[in-house]
Coordinates of C-alpha atoms and ligand atoms in Angstrom, one line a residue:
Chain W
X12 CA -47.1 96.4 34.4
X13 CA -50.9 97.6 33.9
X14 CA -52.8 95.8 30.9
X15 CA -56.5 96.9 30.6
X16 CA -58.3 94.8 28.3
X17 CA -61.7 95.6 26.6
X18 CA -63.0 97.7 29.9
X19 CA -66.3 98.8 29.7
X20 CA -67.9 101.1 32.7
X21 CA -71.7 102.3 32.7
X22 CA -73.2 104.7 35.6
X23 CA -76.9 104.2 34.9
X24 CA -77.6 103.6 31.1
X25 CA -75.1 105.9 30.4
X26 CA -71.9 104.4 28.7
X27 CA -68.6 106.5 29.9
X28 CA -65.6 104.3 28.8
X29 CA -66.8 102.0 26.2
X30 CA -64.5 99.1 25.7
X31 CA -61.1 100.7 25.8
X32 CA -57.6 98.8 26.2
X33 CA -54.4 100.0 26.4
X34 CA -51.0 99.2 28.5
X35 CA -48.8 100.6 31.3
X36 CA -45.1 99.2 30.5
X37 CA -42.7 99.4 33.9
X38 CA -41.1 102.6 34.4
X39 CA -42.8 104.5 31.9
X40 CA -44.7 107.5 32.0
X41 CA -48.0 107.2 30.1
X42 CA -51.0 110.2 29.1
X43 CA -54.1 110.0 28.6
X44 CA -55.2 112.4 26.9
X45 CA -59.2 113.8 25.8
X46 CA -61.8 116.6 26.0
X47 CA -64.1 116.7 29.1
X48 CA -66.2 113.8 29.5
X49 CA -64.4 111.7 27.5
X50 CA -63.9 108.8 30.2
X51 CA -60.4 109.8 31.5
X52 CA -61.3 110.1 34.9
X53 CA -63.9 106.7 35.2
X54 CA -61.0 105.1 33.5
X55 CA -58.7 105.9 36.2
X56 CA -61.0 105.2 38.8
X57 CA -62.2 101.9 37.6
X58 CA -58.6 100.9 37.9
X59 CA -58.6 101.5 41.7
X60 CA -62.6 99.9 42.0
X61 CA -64.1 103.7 43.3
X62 CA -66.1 102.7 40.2
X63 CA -66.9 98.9 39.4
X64 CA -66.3 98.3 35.6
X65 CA -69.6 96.8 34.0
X66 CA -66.9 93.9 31.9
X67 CA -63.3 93.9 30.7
X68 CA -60.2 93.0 32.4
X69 CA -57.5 95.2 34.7
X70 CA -54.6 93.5 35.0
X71 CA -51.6 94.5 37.5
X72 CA -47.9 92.6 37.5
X73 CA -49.5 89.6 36.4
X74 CA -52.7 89.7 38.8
X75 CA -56.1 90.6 37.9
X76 CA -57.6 93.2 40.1
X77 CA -60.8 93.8 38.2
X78 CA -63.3 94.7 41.0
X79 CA -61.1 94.1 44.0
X80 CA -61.4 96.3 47.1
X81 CA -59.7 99.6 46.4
X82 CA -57.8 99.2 49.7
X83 CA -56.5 95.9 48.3
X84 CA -55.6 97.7 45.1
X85 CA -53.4 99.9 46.7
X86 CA -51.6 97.9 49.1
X87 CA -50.6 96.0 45.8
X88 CA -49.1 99.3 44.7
X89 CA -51.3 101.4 42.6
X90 CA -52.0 104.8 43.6
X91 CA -54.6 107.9 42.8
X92 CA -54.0 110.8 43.0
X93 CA -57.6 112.2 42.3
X94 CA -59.3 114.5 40.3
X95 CA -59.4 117.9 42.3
X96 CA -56.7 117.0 44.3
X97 CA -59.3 115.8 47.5
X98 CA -56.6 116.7 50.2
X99 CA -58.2 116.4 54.3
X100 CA -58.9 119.7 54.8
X101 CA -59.1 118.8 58.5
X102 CA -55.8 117.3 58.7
X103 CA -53.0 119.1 58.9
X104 CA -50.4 119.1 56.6
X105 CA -48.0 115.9 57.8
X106 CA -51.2 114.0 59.0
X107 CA -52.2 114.1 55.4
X108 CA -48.7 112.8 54.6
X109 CA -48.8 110.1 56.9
X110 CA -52.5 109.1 56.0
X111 CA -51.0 108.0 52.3
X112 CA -49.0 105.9 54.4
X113 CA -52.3 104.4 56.4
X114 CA -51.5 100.6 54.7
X115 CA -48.1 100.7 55.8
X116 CA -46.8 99.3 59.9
X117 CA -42.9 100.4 58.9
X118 CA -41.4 104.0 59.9
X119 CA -41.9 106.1 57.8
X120 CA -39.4 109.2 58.5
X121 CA -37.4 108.4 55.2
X122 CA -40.1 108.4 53.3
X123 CA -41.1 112.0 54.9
X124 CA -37.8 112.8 53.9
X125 CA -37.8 112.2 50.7
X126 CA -41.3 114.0 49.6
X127 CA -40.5 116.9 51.9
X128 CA -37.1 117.1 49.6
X129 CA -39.3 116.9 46.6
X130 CA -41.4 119.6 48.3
X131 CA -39.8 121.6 50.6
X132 CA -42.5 123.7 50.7
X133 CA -44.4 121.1 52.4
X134 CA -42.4 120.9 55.0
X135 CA -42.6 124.6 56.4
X136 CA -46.3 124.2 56.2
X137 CA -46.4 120.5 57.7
X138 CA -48.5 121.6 60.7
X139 CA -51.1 124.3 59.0
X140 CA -54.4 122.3 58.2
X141 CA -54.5 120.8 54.6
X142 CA -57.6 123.1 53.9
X143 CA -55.6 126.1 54.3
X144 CA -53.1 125.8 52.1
X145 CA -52.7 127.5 48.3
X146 CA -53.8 125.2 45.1
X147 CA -50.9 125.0 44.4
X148 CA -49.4 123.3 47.7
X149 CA -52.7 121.5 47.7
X150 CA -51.6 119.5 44.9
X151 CA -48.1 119.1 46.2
X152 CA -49.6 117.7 49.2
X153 CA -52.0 115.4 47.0
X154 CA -49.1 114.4 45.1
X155 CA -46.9 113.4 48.4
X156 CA -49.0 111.9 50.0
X157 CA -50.0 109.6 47.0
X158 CA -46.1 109.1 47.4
X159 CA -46.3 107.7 51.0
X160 CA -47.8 104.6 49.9
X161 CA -44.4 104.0 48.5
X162 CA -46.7 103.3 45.0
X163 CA -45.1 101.1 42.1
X164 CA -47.6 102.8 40.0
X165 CA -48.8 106.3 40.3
X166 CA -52.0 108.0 38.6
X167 CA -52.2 111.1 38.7
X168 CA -55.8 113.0 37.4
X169 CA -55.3 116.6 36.2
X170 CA -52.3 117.6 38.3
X171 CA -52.1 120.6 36.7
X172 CA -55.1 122.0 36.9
X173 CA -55.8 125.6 37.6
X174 CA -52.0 125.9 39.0
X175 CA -50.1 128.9 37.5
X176 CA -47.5 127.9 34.4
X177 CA -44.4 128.5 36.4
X178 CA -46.2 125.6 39.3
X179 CA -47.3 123.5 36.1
X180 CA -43.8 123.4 35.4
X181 CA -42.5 122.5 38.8
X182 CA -45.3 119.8 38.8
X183 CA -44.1 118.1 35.6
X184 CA -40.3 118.2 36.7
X185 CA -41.9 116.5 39.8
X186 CA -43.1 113.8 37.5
X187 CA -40.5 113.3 35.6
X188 CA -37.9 113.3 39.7
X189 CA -40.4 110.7 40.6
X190 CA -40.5 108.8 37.3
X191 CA -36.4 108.2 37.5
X192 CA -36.3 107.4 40.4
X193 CA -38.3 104.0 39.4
X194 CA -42.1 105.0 39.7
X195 CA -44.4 104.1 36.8
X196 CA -46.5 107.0 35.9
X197 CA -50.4 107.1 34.1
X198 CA -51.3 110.6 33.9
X199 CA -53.9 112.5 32.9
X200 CA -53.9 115.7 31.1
X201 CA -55.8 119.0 29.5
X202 CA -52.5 120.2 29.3
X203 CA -52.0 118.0 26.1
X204 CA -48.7 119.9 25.3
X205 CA -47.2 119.3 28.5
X206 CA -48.3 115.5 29.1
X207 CA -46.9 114.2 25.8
X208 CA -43.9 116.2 25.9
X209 CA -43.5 114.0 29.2
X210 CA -44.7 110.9 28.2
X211 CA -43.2 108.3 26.7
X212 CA -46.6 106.8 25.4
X213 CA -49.8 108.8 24.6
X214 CA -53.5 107.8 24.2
X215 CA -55.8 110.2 23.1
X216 CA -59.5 109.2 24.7
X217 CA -63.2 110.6 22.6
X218 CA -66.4 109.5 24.0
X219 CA -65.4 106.6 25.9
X220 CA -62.8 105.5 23.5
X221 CA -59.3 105.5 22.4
X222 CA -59.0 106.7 19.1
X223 CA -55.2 107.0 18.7
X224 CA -52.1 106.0 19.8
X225 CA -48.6 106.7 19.5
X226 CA -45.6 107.6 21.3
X227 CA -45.2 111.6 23.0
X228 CA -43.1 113.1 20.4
X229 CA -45.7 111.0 17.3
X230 CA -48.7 112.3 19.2
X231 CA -47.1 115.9 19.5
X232 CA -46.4 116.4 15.7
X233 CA -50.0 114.4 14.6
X234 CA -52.0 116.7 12.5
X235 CA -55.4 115.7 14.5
X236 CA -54.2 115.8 17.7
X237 CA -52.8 119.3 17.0
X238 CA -55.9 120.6 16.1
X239 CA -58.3 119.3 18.7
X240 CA -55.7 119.3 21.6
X241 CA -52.8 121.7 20.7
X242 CA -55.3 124.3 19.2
X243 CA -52.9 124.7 16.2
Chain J
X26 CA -74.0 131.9 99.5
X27 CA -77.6 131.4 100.8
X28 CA -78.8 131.2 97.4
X29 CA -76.0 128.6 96.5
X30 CA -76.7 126.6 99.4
X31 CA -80.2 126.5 98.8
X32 CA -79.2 125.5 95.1
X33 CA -76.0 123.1 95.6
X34 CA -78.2 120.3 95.6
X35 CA -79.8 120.7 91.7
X36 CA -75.7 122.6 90.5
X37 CA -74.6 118.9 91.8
X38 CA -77.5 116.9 90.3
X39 CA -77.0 119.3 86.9
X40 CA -73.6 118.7 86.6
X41 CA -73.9 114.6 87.2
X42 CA -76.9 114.8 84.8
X43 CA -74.9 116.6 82.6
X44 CA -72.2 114.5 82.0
X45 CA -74.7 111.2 81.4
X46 CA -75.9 113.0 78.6
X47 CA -72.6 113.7 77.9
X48 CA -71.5 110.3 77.5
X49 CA -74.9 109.7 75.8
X50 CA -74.6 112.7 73.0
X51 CA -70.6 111.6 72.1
X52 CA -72.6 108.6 69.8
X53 CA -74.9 111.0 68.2
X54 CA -72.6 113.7 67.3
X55 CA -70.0 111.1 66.5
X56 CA -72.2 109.2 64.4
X57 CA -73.4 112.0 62.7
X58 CA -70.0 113.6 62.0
X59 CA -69.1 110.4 60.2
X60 CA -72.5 109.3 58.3
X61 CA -74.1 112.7 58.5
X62 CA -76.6 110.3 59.9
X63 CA -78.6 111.3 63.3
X64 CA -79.1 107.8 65.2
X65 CA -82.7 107.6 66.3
X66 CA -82.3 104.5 67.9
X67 CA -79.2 106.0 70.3
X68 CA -81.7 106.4 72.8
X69 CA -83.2 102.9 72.8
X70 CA -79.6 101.3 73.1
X71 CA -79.2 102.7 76.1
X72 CA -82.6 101.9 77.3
X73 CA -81.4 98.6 76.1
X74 CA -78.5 98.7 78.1
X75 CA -80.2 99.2 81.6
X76 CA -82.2 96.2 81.1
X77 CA -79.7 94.0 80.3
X78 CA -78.2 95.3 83.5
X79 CA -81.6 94.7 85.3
X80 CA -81.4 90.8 83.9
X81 CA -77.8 90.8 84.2
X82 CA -77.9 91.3 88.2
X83 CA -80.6 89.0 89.0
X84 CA -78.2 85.9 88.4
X85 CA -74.7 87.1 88.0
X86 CA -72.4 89.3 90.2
X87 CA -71.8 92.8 89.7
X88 CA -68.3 92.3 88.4
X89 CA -69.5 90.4 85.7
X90 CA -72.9 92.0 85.1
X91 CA -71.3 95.3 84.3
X92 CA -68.9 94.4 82.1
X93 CA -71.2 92.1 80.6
X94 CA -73.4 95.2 80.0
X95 CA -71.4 96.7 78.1
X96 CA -70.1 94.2 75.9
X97 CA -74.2 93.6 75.1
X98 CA -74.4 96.7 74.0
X99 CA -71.8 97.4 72.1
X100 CA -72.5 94.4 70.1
X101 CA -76.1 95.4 69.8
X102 CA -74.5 98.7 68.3
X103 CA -72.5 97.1 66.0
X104 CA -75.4 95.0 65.1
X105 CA -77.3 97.8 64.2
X106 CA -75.0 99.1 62.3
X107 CA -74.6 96.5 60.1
X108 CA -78.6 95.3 59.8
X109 CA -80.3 98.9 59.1
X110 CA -77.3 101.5 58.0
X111 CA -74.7 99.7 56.2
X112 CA -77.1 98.1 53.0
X113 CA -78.0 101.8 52.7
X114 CA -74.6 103.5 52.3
X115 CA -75.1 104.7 48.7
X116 CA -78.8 105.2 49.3
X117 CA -80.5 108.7 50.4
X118 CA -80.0 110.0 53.4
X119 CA -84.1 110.0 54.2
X120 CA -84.0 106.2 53.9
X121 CA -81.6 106.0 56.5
X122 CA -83.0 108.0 58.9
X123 CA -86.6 106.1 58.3
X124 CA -84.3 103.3 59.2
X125 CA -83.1 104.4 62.5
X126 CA -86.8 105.1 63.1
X127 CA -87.6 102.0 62.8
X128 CA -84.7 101.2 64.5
X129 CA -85.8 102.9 67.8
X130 CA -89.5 101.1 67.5
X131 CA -88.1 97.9 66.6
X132 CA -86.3 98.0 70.2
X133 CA -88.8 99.5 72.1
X134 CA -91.4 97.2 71.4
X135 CA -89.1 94.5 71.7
X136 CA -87.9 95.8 75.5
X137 CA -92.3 95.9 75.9
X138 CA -92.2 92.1 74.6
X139 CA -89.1 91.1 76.7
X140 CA -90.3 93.1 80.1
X141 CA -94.1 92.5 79.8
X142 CA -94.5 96.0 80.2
X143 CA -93.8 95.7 83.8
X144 CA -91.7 98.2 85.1
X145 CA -88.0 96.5 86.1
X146 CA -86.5 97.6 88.9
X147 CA -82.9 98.9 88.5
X148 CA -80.4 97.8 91.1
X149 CA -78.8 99.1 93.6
X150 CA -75.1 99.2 92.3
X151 CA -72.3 99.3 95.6
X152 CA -70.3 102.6 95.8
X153 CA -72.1 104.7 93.0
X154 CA -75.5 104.3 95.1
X155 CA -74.0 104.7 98.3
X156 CA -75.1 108.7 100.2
X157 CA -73.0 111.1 100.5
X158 CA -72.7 114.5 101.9
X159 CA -71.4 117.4 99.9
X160 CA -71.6 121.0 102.2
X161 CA -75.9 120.8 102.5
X162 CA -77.0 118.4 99.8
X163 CA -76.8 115.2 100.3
X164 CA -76.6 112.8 97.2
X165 CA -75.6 109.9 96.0
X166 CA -72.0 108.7 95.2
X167 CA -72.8 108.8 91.4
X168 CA -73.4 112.4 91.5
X169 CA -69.9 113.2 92.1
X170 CA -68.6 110.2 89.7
X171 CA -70.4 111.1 86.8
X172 CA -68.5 114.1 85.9
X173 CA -65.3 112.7 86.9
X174 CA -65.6 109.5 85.0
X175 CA -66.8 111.4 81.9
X176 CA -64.4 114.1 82.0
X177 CA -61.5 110.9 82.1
X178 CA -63.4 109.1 79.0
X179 CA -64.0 112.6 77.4
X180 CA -60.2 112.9 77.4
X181 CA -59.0 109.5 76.4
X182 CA -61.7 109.6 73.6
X183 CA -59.9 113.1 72.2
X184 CA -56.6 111.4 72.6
X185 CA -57.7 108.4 70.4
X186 CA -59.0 110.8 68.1
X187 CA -56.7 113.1 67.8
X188 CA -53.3 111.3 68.3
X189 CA -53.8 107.4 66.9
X190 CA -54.0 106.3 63.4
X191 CA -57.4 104.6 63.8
X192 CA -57.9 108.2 65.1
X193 CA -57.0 110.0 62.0
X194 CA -58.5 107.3 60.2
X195 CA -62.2 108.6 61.8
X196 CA -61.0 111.8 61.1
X197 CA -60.3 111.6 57.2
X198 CA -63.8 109.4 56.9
X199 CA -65.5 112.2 58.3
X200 CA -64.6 114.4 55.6
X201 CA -64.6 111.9 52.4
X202 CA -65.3 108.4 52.2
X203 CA -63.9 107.9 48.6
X204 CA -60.6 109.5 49.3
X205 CA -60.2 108.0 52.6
X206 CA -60.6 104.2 50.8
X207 CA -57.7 105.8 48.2
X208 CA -55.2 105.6 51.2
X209 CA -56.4 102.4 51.9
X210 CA -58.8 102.9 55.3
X211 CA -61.5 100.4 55.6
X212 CA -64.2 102.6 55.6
X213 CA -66.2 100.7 57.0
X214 CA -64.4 99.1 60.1
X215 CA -63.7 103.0 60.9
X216 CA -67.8 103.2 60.8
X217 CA -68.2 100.5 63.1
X218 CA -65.6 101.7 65.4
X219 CA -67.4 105.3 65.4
X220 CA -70.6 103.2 66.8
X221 CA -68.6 100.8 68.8
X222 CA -67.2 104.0 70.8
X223 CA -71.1 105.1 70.9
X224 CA -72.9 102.4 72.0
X225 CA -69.9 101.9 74.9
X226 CA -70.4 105.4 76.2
X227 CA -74.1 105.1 76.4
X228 CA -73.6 101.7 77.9
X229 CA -71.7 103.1 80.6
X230 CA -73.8 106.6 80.7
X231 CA -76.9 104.3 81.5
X232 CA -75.5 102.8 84.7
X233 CA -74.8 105.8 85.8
X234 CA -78.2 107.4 85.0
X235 CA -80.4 104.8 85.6
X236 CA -78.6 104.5 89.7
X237 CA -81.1 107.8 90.2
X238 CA -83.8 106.2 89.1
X239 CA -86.0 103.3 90.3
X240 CA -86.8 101.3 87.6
X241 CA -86.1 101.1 83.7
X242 CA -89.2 100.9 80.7
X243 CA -89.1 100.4 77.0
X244 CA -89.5 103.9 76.8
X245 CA -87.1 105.0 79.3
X246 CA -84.4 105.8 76.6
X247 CA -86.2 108.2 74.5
X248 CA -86.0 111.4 77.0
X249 CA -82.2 111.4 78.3
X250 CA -81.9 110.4 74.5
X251 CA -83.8 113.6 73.2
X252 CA -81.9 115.7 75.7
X253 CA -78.8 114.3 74.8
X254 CA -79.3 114.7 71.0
X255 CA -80.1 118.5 72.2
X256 CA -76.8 118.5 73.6
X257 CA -75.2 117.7 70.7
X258 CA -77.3 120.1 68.3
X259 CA -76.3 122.9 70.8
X260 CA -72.8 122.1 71.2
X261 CA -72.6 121.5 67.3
X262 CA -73.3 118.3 65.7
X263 CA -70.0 116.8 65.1
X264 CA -68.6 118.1 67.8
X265 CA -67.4 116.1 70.2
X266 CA -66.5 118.9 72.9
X267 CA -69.4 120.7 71.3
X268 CA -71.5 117.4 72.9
X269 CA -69.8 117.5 75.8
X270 CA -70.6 121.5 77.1
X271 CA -73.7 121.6 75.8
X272 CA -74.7 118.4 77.9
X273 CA -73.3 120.0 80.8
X274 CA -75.1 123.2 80.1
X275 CA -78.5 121.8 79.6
X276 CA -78.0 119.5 82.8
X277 CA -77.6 122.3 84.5
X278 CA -79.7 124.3 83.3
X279 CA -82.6 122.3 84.1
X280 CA -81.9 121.5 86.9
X281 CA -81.5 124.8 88.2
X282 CA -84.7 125.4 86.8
X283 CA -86.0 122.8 88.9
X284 CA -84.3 124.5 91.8
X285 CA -86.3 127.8 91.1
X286 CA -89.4 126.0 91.2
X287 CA -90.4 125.6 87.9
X288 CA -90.2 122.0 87.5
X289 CA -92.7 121.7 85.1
X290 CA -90.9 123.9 82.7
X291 CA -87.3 122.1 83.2
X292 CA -88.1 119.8 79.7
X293 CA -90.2 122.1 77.7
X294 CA -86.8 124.5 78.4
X295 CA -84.4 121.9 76.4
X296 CA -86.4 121.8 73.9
X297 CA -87.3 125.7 73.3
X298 CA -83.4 125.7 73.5
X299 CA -83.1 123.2 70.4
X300 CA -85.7 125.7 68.5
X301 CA -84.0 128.8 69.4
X302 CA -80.6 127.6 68.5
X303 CA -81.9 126.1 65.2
X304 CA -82.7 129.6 64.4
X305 CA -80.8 131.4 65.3
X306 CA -77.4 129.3 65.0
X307 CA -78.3 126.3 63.5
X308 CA -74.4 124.9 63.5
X309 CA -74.2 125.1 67.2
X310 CA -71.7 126.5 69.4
X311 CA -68.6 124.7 67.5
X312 CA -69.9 123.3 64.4
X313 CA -68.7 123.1 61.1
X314 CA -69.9 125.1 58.9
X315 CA -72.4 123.9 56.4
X316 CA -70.1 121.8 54.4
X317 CA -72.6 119.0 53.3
X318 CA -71.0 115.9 52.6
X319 CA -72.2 114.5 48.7
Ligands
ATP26 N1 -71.0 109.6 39.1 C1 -71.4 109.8 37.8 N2 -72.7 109.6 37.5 C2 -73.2 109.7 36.2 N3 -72.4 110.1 35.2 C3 -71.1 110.3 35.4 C4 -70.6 110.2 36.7 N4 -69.2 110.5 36.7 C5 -69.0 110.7 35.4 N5 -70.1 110.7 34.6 C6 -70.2 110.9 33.2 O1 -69.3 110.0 32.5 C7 -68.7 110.7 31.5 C8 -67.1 110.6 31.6 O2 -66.8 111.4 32.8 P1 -65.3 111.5 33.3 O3 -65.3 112.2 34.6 O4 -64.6 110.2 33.2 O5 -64.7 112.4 32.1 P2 -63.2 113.1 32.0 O6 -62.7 112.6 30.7 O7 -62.4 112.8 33.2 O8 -63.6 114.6 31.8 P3 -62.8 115.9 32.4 O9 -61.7 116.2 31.5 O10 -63.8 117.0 32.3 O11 -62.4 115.6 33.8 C9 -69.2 112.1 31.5 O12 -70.2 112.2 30.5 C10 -69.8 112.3 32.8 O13 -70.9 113.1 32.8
MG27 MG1 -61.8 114.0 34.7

């Protein structure tokens, strides 16, 4: 569904993903794993153009997208849902929901159905401003509302971060709800544990580049990626 | 009741005043809320405005002159927009500002080129000109229009803000560009809207203004457009109710002033109240706090 082929991203001289490739199959869930600074983030953003990628090629269903408009990007189906979650604090709780919707004319009540069943914690708060809400509904909210855009392809930057375990849990049973029911999934992860017991595919990402690859369970049990991610 | 007889006539010119700045500070604080940007040239566009009304009236009829106004100036809005802020979206915020200064120069000298420096009278526009009596001041019809009229496109403004999606769409701009592209908002139609709304108020704020005054220079915008930009550091920049009192408060507070007999003093006052309120509440009456945008 996603191919990226050979993409390279600079911000000044310095080089943060340095010629990586790798593939997003249909209904899968894929991680991609790697220590701070190690390109995760420009990688996902390059993908939706908030970054434009110095050379290399992002293709999506067929198309290449490399350098489109992000707002064309995600009316094709690809969503963010960005480092540090980045909810409107401003906006309250539903008018966040309905602003993942903002590409969309049709109504839009199922779809506020369906996120307020994933969270129904959304749904008590839905008129409290976005600001004031705990992390851990922040992220819910981030998360629905990436889920308004009725996405084929969801990317999802450290959703786990900073949340208690019992919400980390609740998050990644959220991924996994969303994944069945026919979303594709790239996510990003410190929580190297978690991700690749959730993925079906794994990348692990160093400076810029992908140094190994394998499916959850191979990564899980590699001797390297046990020591530098699994601190075993 | 002798005192406000004596002072009816400067409450009613205060509270007309008032609302012109009103209608003139809504494009700097809105401006400002979504670029972070203070619009020096704000001023100038609606000095722009009146003379385009001045040439306007000498061939056409009102009905189309006015409107005709305004569509001028939004598009000169717009235009400005596009020419001197958009190319410097990602650049420093200093550069921008020098670019609204030059902005404001750029049209006042091209009003002195255009006019000749000759003093253009402003017309006499039916209705809003006409005199009236209100208890013992007599004025003109505008005086009791002006906060009427603003107070309506106060209130519509709030409800396209507050209740549409291009609404919400200003709304989530105004706190992150990047995230607001994620959802797919065109960041920068939302921009232009923000000045299309600005540049309409002001048009319409300068027809009412300029009806108390006899003629229109190049320079004619820079003081309602100071006074109005005090407004909308009082009321909180940002703000658009913030804009709106603190128009009203300074229009009536100077005039009032005027009233008392200290005419001389009624400018120096807006401006000691910008300095006061810089120090000792530098967000205004209903600003946000200091939550810089990066
Ligand atoms: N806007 C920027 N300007 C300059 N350098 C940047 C910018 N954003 C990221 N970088 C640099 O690019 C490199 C990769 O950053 P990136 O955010 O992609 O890392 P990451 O893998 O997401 O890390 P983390 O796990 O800490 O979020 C880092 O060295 C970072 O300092
Ligand atoms: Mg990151």
């Amino acid at each position: 569904m996603l191919k990226v082929k050979d993409l390279k991203v600079n911000y000044g001289g310095i080089e943060a993903v340095k010629g990586i490739s790798f593939e997003v199959p249909e209904k899968s869930i894929v991680t991609l794993i790697g220590a701070n600074g190690a390109g995760k983030s420009t990688t996902l953003r390059s993908i939706v153009s908030l970054v434009k990628p110095a050379s290399g090629t992002i293709e999506f269903m067929g198309e290449n997208i490399t350098g489109k408009d992000t707002n064309e990007i995600v009316a094709k189906g690809i969503t963010l849902v960005p480092e540090g979650r980045k909810i409107f604090p401003d906006l309250t709780v539903l008018e966040n929901l309905k602003i993942g919707a903002y590409m969309r004319k049709d109504n839009l009540t199922d779809d506020l159905n369906w996120v307020y069943d994933l969270f129904p914690r959304l749904k008590e708060r839905h008129w409290q401003p976005g600001g004031t809400l705990s992390g851990g509904e922040q992220q819910m909210l981030a998360v629905a509302r990436a889920l308004m855009s009725r996405p084929k392809l969801i990317m999802m930057d450290e959703p786990s971060l900073g949340l208690a375990p019992l919400i980390v849990k609740g998050i990644f049973d959220i991924i996994k709800e969303i994944n069945r029911q026919g979303v594709t999934i790239l996510l990003i992860e410190q929580n190297a544990n978690m991700a690749l017991r959730t993925a079906d595919v794994g990348y692990v990402m160093e400076t810029g580049s992908i140094t190994m690859t394998g499916t959850g369970a191979e990564l899980l049990v590699n001797e390297q990626v046990r020591a530098a991610y699994l601190g075993k | 009741m002798d005192f406000i007889n004596k002072n009816l006539p400067y409450l009613l010119a205060g509270i007309s005043v008032g609302g012109q700045y009103a209608l003139i500070a809504i494009g700097y604080t809105m401006v400002y809320g979504i670029l972070r940007l203070i619009n020096f040239a704000h001023g100038d566009i609606f000095m722009v405005a009146a003379l385009v009304t001045v040439y306007a009236t000498t061939t056409m009829p009102l009905y189309v002159s006015i409107p005709l106004t305004l569509i001028v100036t939004v598009v000169l809005g717009l235009a400005v927009e596009r020419v001197a802020y958009k190319p410097l979206r990602n650049a420093p915020r200093m550069s921008v500002m020098i670019s609204a200064i030059g902005v404001s120069y750029l049209l006042q000298n091209l009003a002195l080129y255009v006019t000749g420096g000759l003093a253009q009278t402003y017309p006499a526009i039916p209705f809003i000109s006409d005199t009236i009596q209100i208890g013992s001041a007599t004025t003109k019809m505008v005086t009791v229009v002006t906060p009427i009229l603003t107070i309506i496109l106060v209130f519509a403004l709030m409800q396209l803000i507050n209740h549409t999606k291009i609404g919400m769409g200003m709304r989530a701009a105004a706190n992150d560009f990047e995230t607001s592209r994620l959802m797919g908002i065109k960041v920068d139609n939302v921009i232009s809207m923000t000045f299309l709304i600005g540049s309409l108020l002001a048009a319409i704020g300068s027809v009412l203004y300029f009806t108390n005054y006899a003629s229109v220079v190049p320079t004619s915008g820079a003081m309602p457009g100071l006074k109005a930009f005090v407004a909308a550091v009082f009321g909180g920049i940002g703000s658009i109710p913030g804009a709106v009192i603190g128009a009203f408060i300074i229009g009536i507070c100077e005039n009032i002033i005027k009233g008392l007999g200290w005419t001389t003093f009624s400018d120096a006052f807006t401006f000691a109240l910008l300095i006061v309120i810089l120090i000792v509440k530098p967000t205004g009456l209903f600003g946000e706090g200091a939550t810089d945008k990066v």
